[in-house]
PDB file of C-alpha atoms in Angstrom:
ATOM      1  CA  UNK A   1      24.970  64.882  18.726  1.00 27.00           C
ATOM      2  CA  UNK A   2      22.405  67.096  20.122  1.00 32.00           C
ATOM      3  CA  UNK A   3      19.763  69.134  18.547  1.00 34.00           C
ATOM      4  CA  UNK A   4      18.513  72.401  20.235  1.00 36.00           C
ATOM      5  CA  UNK A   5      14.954  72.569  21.754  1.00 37.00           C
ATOM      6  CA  UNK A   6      14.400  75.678  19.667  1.00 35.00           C
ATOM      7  CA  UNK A   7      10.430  76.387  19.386  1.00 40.00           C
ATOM      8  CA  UNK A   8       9.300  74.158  16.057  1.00 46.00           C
ATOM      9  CA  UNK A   9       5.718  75.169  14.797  1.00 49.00           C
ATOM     10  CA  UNK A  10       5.615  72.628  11.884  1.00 45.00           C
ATOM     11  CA  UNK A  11       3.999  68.690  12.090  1.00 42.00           C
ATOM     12  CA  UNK A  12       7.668  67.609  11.778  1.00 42.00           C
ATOM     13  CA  UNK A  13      10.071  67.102  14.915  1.00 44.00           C
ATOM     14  CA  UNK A  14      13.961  68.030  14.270  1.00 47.00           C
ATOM     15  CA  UNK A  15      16.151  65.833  12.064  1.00 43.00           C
ATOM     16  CA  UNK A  16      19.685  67.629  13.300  1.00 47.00           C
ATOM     17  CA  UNK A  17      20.256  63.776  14.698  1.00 55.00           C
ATOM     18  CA  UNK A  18      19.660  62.281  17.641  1.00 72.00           C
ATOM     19  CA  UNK A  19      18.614  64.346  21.165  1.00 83.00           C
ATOM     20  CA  UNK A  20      19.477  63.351  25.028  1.00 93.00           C
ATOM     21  CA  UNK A  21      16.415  61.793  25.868  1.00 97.00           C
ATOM     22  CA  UNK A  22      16.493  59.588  28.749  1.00 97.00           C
ATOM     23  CA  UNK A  23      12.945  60.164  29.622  1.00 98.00           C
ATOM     24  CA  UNK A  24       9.461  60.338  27.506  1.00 98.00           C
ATOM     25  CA  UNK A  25       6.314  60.929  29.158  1.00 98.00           C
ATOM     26  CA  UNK A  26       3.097  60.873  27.185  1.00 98.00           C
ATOM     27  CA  UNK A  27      -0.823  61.439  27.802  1.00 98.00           C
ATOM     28  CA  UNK A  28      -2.933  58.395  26.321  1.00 97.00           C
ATOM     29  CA  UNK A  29      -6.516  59.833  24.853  1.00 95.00           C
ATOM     30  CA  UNK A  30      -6.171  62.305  21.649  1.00 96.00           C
ATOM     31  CA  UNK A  31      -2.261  61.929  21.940  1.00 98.00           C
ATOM     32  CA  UNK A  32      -1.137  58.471  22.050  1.00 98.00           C
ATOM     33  CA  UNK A  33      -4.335  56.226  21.691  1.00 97.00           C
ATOM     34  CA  UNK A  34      -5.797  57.551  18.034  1.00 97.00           C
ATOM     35  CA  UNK A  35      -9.835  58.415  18.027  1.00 96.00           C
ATOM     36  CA  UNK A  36     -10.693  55.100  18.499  1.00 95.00           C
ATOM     37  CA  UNK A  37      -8.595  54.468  21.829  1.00 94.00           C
ATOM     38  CA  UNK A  38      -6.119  51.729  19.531  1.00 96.00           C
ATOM     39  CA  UNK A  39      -2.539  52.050  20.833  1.00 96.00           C
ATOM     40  CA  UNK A  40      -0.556  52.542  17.769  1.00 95.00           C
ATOM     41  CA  UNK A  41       1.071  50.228  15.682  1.00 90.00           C
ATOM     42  CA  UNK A  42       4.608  49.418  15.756  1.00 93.00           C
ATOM     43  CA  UNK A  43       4.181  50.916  19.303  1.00 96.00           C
ATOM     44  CA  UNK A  44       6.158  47.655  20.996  1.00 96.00           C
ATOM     45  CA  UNK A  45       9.518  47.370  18.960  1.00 96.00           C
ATOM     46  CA  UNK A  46      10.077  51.189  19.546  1.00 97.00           C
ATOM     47  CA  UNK A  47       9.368  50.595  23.535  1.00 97.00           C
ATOM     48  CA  UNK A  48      12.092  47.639  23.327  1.00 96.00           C
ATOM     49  CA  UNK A  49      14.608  49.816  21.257  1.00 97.00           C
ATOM     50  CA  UNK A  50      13.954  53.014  24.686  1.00 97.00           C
ATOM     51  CA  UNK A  51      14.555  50.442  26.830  1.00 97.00           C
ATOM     52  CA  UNK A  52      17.779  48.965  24.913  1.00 96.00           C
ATOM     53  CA  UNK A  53      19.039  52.991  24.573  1.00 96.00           C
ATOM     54  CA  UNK A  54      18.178  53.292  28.542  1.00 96.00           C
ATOM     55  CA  UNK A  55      15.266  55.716  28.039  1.00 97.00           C
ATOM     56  CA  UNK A  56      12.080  55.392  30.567  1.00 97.00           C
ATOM     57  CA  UNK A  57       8.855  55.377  28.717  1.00 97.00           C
ATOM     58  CA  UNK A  58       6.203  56.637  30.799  1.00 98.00           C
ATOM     59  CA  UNK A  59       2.050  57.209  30.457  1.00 98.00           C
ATOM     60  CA  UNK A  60       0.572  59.916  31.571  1.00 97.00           C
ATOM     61  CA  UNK A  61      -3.317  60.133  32.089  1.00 95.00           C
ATOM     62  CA  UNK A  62      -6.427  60.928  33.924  1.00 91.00           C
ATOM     63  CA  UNK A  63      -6.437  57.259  33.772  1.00 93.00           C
ATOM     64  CA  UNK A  64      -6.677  55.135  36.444  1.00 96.00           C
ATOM     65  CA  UNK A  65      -3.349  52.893  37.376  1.00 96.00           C
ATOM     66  CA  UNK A  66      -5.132  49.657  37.036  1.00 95.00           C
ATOM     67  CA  UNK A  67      -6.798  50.866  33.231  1.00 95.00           C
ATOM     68  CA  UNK A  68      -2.627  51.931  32.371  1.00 96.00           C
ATOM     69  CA  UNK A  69      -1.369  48.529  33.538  1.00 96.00           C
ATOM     70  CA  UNK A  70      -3.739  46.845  31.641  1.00 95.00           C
ATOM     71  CA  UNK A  71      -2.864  48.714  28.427  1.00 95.00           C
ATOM     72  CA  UNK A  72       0.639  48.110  28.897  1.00 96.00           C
ATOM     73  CA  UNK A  73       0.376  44.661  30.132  1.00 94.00           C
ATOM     74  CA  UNK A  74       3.289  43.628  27.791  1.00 91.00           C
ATOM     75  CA  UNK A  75       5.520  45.872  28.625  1.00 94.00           C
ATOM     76  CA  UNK A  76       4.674  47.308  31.932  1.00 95.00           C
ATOM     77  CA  UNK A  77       7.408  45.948  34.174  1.00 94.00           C
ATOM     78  CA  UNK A  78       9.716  48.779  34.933  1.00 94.00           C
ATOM     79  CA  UNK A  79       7.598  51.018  33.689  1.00 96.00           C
ATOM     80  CA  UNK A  80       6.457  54.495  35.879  1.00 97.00           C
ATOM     81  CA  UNK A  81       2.957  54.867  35.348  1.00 98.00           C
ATOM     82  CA  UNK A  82       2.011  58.641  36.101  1.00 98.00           C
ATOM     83  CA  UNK A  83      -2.247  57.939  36.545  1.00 96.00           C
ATOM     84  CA  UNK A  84      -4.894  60.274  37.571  1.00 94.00           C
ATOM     85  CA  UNK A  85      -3.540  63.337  36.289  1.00 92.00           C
ATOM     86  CA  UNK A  86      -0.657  62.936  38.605  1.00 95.00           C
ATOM     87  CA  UNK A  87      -2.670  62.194  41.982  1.00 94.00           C
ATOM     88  CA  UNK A  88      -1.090  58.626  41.993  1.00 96.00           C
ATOM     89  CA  UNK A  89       2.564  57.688  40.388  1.00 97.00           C
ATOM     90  CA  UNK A  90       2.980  53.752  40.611  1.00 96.00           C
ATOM     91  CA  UNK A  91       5.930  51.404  39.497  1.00 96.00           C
ATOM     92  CA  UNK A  92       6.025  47.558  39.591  1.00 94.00           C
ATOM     93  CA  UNK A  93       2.646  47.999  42.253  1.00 93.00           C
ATOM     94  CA  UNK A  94       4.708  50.530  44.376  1.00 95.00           C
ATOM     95  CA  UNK A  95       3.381  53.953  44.814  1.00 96.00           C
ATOM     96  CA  UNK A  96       6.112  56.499  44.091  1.00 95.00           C
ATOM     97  CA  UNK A  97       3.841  59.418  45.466  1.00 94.00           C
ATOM     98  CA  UNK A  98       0.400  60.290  45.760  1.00 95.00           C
ATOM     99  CA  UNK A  99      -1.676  63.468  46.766  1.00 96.00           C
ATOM    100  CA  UNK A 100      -4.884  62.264  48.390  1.00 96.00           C
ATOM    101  CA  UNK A 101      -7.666  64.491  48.613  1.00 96.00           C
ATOM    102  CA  UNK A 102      -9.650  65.188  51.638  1.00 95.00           C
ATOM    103  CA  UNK A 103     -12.436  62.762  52.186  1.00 94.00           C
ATOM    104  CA  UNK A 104     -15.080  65.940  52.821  1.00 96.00           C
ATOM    105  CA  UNK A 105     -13.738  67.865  49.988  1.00 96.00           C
ATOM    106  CA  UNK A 106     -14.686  64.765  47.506  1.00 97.00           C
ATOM    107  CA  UNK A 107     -18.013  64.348  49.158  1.00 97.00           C
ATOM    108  CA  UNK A 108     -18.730  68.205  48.405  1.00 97.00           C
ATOM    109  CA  UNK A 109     -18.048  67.698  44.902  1.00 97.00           C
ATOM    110  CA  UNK A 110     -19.936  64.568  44.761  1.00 97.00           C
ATOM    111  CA  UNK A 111     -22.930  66.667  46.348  1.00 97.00           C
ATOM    112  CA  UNK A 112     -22.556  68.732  43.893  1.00 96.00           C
ATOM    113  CA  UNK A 113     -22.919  66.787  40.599  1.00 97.00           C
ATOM    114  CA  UNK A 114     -25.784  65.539  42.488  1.00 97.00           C
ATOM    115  CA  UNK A 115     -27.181  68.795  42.682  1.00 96.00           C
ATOM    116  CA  UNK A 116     -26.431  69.100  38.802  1.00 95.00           C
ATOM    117  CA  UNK A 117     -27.865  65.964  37.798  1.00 95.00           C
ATOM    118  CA  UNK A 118     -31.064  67.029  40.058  1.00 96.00           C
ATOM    119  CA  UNK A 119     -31.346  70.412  37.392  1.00 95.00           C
ATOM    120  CA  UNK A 120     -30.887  68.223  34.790  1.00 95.00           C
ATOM    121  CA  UNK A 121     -27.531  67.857  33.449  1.00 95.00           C
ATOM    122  CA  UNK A 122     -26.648  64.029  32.232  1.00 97.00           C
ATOM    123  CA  UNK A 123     -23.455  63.722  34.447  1.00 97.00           C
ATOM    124  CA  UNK A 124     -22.158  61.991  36.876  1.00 97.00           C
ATOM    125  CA  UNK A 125     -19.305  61.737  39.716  1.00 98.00           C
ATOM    126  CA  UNK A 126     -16.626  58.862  39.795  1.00 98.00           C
ATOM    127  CA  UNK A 127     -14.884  59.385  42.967  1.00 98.00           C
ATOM    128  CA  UNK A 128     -11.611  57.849  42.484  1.00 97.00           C
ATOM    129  CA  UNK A 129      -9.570  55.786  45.063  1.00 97.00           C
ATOM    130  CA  UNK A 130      -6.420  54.285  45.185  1.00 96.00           C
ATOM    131  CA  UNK A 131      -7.656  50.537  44.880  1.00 95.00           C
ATOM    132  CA  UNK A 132     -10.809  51.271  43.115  1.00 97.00           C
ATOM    133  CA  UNK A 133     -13.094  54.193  41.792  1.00 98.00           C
ATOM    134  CA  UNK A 134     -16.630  54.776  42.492  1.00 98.00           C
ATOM    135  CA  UNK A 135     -19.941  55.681  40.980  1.00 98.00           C
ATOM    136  CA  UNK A 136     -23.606  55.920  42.060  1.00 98.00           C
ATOM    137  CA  UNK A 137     -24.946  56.138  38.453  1.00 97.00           C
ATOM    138  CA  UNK A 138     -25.492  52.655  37.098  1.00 97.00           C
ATOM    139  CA  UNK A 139     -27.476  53.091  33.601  1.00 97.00           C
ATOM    140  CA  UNK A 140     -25.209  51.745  30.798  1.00 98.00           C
ATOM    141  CA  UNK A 141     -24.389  54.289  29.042  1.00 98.00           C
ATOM    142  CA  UNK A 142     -22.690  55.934  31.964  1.00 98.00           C
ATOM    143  CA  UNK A 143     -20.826  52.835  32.615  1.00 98.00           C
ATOM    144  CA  UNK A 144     -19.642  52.922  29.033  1.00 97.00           C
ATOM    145  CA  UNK A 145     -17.806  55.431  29.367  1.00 96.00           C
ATOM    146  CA  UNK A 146     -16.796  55.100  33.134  1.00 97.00           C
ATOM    147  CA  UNK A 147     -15.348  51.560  31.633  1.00 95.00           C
ATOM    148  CA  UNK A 148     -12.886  53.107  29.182  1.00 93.00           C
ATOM    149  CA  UNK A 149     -11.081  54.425  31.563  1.00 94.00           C
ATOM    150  CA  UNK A 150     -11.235  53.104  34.847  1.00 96.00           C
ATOM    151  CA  UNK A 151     -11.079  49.340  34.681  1.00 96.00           C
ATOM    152  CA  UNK A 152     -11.639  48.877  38.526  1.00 97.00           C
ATOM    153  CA  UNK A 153     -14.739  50.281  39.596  1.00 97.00           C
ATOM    154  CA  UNK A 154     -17.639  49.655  41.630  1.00 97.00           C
ATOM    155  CA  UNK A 155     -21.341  51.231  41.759  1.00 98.00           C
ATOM    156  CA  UNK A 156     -22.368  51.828  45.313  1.00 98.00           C
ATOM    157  CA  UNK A 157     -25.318  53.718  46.851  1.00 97.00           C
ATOM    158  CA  UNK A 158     -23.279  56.247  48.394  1.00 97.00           C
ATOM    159  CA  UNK A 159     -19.681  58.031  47.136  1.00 97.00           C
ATOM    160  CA  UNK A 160     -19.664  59.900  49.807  1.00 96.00           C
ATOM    161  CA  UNK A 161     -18.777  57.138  52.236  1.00 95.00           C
ATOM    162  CA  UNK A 162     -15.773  54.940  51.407  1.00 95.00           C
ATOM    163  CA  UNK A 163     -13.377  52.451  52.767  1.00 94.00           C
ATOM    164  CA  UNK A 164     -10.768  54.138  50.501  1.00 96.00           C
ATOM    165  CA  UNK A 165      -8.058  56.877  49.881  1.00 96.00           C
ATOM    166  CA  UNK A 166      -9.800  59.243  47.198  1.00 97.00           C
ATOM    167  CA  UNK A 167      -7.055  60.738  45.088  1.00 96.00           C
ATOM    168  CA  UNK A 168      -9.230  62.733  42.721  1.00 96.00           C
ATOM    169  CA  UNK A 169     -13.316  63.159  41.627  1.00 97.00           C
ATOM    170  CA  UNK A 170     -13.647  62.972  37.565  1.00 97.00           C
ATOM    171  CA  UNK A 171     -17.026  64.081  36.783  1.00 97.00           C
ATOM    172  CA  UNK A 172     -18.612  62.768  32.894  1.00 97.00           C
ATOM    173  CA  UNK A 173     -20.615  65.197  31.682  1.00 97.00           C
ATOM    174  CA  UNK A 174     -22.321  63.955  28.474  1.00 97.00           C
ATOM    175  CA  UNK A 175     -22.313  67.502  27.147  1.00 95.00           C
ATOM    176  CA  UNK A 176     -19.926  69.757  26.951  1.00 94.00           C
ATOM    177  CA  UNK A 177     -17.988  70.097  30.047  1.00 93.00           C
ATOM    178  CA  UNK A 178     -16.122  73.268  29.572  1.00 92.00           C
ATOM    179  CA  UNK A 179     -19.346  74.637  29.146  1.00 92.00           C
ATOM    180  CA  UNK A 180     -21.168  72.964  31.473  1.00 92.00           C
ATOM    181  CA  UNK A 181     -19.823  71.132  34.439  1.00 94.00           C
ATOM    182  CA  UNK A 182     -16.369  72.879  35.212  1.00 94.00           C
ATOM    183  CA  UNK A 183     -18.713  76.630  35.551  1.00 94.00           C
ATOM    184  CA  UNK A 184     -20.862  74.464  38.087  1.00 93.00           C
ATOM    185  CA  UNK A 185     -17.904  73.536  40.121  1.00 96.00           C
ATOM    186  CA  UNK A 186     -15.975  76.677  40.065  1.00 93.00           C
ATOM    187  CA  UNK A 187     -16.375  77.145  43.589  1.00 94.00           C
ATOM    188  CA  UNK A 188     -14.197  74.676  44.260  1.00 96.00           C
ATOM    189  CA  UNK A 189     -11.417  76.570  42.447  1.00 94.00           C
ATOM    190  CA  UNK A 190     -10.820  78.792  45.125  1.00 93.00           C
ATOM    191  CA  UNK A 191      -8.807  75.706  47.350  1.00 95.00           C
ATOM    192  CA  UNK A 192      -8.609  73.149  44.935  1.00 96.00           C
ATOM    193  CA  UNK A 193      -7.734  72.200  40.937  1.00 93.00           C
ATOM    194  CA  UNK A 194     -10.775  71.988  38.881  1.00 94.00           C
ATOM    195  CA  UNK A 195      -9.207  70.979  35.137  1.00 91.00           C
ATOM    196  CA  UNK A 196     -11.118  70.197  32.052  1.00 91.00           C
ATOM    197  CA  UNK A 197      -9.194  66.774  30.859  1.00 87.00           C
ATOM    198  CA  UNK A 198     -11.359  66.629  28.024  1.00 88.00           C
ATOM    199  CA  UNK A 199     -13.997  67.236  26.046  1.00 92.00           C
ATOM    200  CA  UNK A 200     -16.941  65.368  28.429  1.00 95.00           C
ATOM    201  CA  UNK A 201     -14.661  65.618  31.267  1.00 95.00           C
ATOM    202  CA  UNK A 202     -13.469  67.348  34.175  1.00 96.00           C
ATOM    203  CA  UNK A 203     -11.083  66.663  37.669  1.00 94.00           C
ATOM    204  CA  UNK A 204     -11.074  67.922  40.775  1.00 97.00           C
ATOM    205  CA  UNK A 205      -8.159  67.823  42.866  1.00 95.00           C
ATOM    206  CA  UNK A 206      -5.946  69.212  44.956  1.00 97.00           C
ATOM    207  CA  UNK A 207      -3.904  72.407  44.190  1.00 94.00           C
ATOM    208  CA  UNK A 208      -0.438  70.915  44.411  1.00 94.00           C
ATOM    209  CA  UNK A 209      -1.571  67.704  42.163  1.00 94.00           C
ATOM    210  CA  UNK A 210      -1.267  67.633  38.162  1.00 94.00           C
ATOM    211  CA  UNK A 211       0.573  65.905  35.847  1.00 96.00           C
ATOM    212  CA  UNK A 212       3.288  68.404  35.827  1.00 97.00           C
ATOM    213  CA  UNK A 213       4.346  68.250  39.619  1.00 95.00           C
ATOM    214  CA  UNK A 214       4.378  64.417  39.219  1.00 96.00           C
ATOM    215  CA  UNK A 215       6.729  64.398  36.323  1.00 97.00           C
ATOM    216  CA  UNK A 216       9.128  66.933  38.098  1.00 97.00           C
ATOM    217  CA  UNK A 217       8.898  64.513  41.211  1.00 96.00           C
ATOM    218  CA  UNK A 218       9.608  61.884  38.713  1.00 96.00           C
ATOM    219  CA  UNK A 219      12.723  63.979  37.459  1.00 97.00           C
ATOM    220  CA  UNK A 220      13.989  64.744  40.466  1.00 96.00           C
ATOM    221  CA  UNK A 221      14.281  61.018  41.381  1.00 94.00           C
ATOM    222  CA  UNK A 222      16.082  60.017  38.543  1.00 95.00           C
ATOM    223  CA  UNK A 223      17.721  62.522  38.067  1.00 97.00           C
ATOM    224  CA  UNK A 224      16.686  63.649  34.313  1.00 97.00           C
ATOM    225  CA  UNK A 225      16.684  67.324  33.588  1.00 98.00           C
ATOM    226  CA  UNK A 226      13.620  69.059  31.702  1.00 97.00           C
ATOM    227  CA  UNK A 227      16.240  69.077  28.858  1.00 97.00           C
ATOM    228  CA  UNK A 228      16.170  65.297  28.733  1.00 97.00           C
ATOM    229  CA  UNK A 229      12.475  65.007  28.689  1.00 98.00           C
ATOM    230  CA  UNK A 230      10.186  64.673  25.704  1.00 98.00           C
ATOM    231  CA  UNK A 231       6.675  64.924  26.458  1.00 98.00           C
ATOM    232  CA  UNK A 232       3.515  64.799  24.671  1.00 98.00           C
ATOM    233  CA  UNK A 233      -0.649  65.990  24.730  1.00 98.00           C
ATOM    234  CA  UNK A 234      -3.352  67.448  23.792  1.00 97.00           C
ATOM    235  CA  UNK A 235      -5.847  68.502  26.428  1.00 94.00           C
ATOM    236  CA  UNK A 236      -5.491  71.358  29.298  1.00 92.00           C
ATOM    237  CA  UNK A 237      -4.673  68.729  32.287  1.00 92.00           C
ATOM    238  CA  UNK A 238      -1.409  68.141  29.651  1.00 96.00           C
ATOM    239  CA  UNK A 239      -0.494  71.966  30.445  1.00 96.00           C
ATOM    240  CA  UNK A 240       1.862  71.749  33.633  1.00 96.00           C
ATOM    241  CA  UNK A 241       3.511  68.669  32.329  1.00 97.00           C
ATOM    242  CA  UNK A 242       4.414  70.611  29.055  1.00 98.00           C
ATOM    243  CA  UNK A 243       6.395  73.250  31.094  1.00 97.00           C
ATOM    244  CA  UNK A 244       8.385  70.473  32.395  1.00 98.00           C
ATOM    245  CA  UNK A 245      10.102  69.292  29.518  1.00 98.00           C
ATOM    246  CA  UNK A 246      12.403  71.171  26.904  1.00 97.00           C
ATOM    247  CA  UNK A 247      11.254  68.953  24.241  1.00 98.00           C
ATOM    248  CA  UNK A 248       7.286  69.026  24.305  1.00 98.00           C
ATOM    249  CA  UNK A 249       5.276  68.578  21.586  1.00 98.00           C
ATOM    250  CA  UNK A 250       1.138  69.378  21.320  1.00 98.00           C
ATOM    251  CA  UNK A 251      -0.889  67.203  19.005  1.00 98.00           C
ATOM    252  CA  UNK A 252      -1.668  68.289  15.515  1.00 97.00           C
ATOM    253  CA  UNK A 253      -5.696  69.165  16.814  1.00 94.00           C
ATOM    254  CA  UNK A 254      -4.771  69.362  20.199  1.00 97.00           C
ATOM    255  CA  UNK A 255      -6.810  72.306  22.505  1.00 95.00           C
ATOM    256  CA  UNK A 256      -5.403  75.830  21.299  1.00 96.00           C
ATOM    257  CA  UNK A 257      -3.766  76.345  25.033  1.00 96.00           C
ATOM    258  CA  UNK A 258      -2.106  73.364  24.537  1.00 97.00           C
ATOM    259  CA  UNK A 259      -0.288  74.547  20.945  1.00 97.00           C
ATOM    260  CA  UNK A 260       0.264  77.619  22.398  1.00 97.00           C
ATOM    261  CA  UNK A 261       1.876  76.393  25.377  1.00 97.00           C
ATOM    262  CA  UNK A 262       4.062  73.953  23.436  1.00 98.00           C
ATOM    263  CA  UNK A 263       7.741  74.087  21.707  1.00 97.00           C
ATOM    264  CA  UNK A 264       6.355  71.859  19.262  1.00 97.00           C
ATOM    265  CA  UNK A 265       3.890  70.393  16.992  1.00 97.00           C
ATOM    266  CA  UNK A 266       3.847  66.732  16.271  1.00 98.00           C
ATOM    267  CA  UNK A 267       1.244  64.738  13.804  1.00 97.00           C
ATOM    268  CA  UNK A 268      -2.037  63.880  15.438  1.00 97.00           C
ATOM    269  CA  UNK A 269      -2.975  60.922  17.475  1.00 97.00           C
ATOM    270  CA  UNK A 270      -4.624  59.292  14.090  1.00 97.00           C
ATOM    271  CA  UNK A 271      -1.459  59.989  12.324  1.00 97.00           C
ATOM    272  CA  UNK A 272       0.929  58.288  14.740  1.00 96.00           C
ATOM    273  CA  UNK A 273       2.575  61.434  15.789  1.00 97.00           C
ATOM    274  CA  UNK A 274       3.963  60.323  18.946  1.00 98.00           C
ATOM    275  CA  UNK A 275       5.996  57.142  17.910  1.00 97.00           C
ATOM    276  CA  UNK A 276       6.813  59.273  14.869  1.00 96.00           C
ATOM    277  CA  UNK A 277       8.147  62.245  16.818  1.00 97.00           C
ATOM    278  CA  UNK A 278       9.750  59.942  19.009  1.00 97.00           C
ATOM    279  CA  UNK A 279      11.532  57.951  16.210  1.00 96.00           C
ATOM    280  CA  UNK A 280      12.824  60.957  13.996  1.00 95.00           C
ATOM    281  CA  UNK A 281      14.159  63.016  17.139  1.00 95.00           C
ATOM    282  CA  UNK A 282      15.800  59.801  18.822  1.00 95.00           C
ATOM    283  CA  UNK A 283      17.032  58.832  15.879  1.00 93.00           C
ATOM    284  CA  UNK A 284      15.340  55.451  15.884  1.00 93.00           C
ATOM    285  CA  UNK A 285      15.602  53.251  12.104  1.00 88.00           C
ATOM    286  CA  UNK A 286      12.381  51.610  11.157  1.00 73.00           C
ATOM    287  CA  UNK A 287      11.368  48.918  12.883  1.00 67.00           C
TER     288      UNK A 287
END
């Protein structure tokens, strides 16, 4: 039996019975991960159970591929990993698409943080390729956070020139970025996506890349309609991907644009609102 998408504004999902899902797409940090980046628990049983029913499970981040595939190490066979905010879709090491960015482009953004850090604002530029991404900043704390999210990375002396094919430039900002850093690279706006992915974060890519267009790529392949797709998150780089999917839920917490965008409201990421959501409107028992 299915339940209608109808807009929900409450932390619960429907409990009509069990919806035509046959594909569930989810951003990692603030949605799945909770505050302190811990996958949730029972998360594995209720993978196996999708898989059983014939439903694809798939991340979505400003993650790199490699940092997803670790996470999912388990599991990850099969699985379509949609990484970078949608620059680079990847399953079982195959890339599905991709929307490279042009090598100048990245080096004027890169030249730009530059410029930032030079007036005094603690960021930096991680220019990200398809087989690795790459800084110029090498303190620690920096790396900390560059760590987190992109497992394969290198520090060279120069991002500007690389043996690679640069699918994005994330840029940490250790302040606030939607204050900060995304107003400093507005200019780039005008030809390309500049999207705050979070709170010390921002992207820059190109105009037909987000998380959205990969998922309707993604649905188009396989042949799942937005009707069949549940999708979660939390942040503004979550937006397109939202308008995808009949059944899309924002975080309990999650960036007002992102509620507002929504159908629905599901628990926060510390209150295991995804595999919740996921269980009540599948209609998965307890595991």
């Amino acid at each position: 039996m299915s339940v209608s998408p109808a807009p929900l504004r409450t932390g619960a999902a429907p409990s009509a019975g069990p919806a035509d899902i046959r594909l569930v797409v989810t951003d990692m940090d603030g949605t799945l991960l909770d505050d302190a980046k811990r996958l949730p628990a029972g998360l594995w049983p209720v993978l196996a159970e999708l898989r059983r029913r014939g439903v694809l499970f798939s991340p979505a981040s400003g993650r790199q591929y490699a940092t997803l595939v670790r996470e999912f190490a388990e599991v990850a066979e099969g699985m379509v990993f949609i990484a970078e905010n949608g620059t680079y879709v990847v399953r079982d090491g195959v890339e599905l698409s991709s929307d490279p960015l042009d090598a100048e482009v990245a080096a004027g953004v890169a030249l730009a943080v530059r410029r930032l850090a030079a007036d005094g604002v603690d960021a930096g530029a991680v220019v990200c390729g398809k087989r690795s991404a790459y800084v110029e900043r090498s303190d620690e704390a920096f790396l900390a956070e560059v760590r987190k999210y992109y497992v394969e990375h290198r520090i060279v002396e120069d991002v500007t020139a690389l043996d690679d094919e640069v699918i994005k430039v994330a840029v940490f900002d250790f302040g606030p970025a939607e204050r900060t850093t995304a107003p400093a690279l507005a200019a780039f706006s005008a030809t390309h996506r500049v999207v705050v992915s979070g709170e010390h974060w921002v992207d820059v890519m190109n105009r037909t890349a987000d998380k959205g267009a990969a998922l309707r790529g993604l649905q188009r392949e396989l042949g799942i309609t937005p009707a069949q797709t549940m999708v979660f998150g939390d942040y503004l780089n979550d937006l397109e991907m939202l308008d995808a999917a009949e059944w899309s839920f924002a975080m309990a917490g999650a960036h007002p644009e992102v509620i507002a965008r929504a159908r629905h409201l599901a628990p926060s990421n510390n209150d295991n609102g995804v595999l919740s959501t996921i269980t009540r409107v599948l209609g998965i028992p307890e595991l």
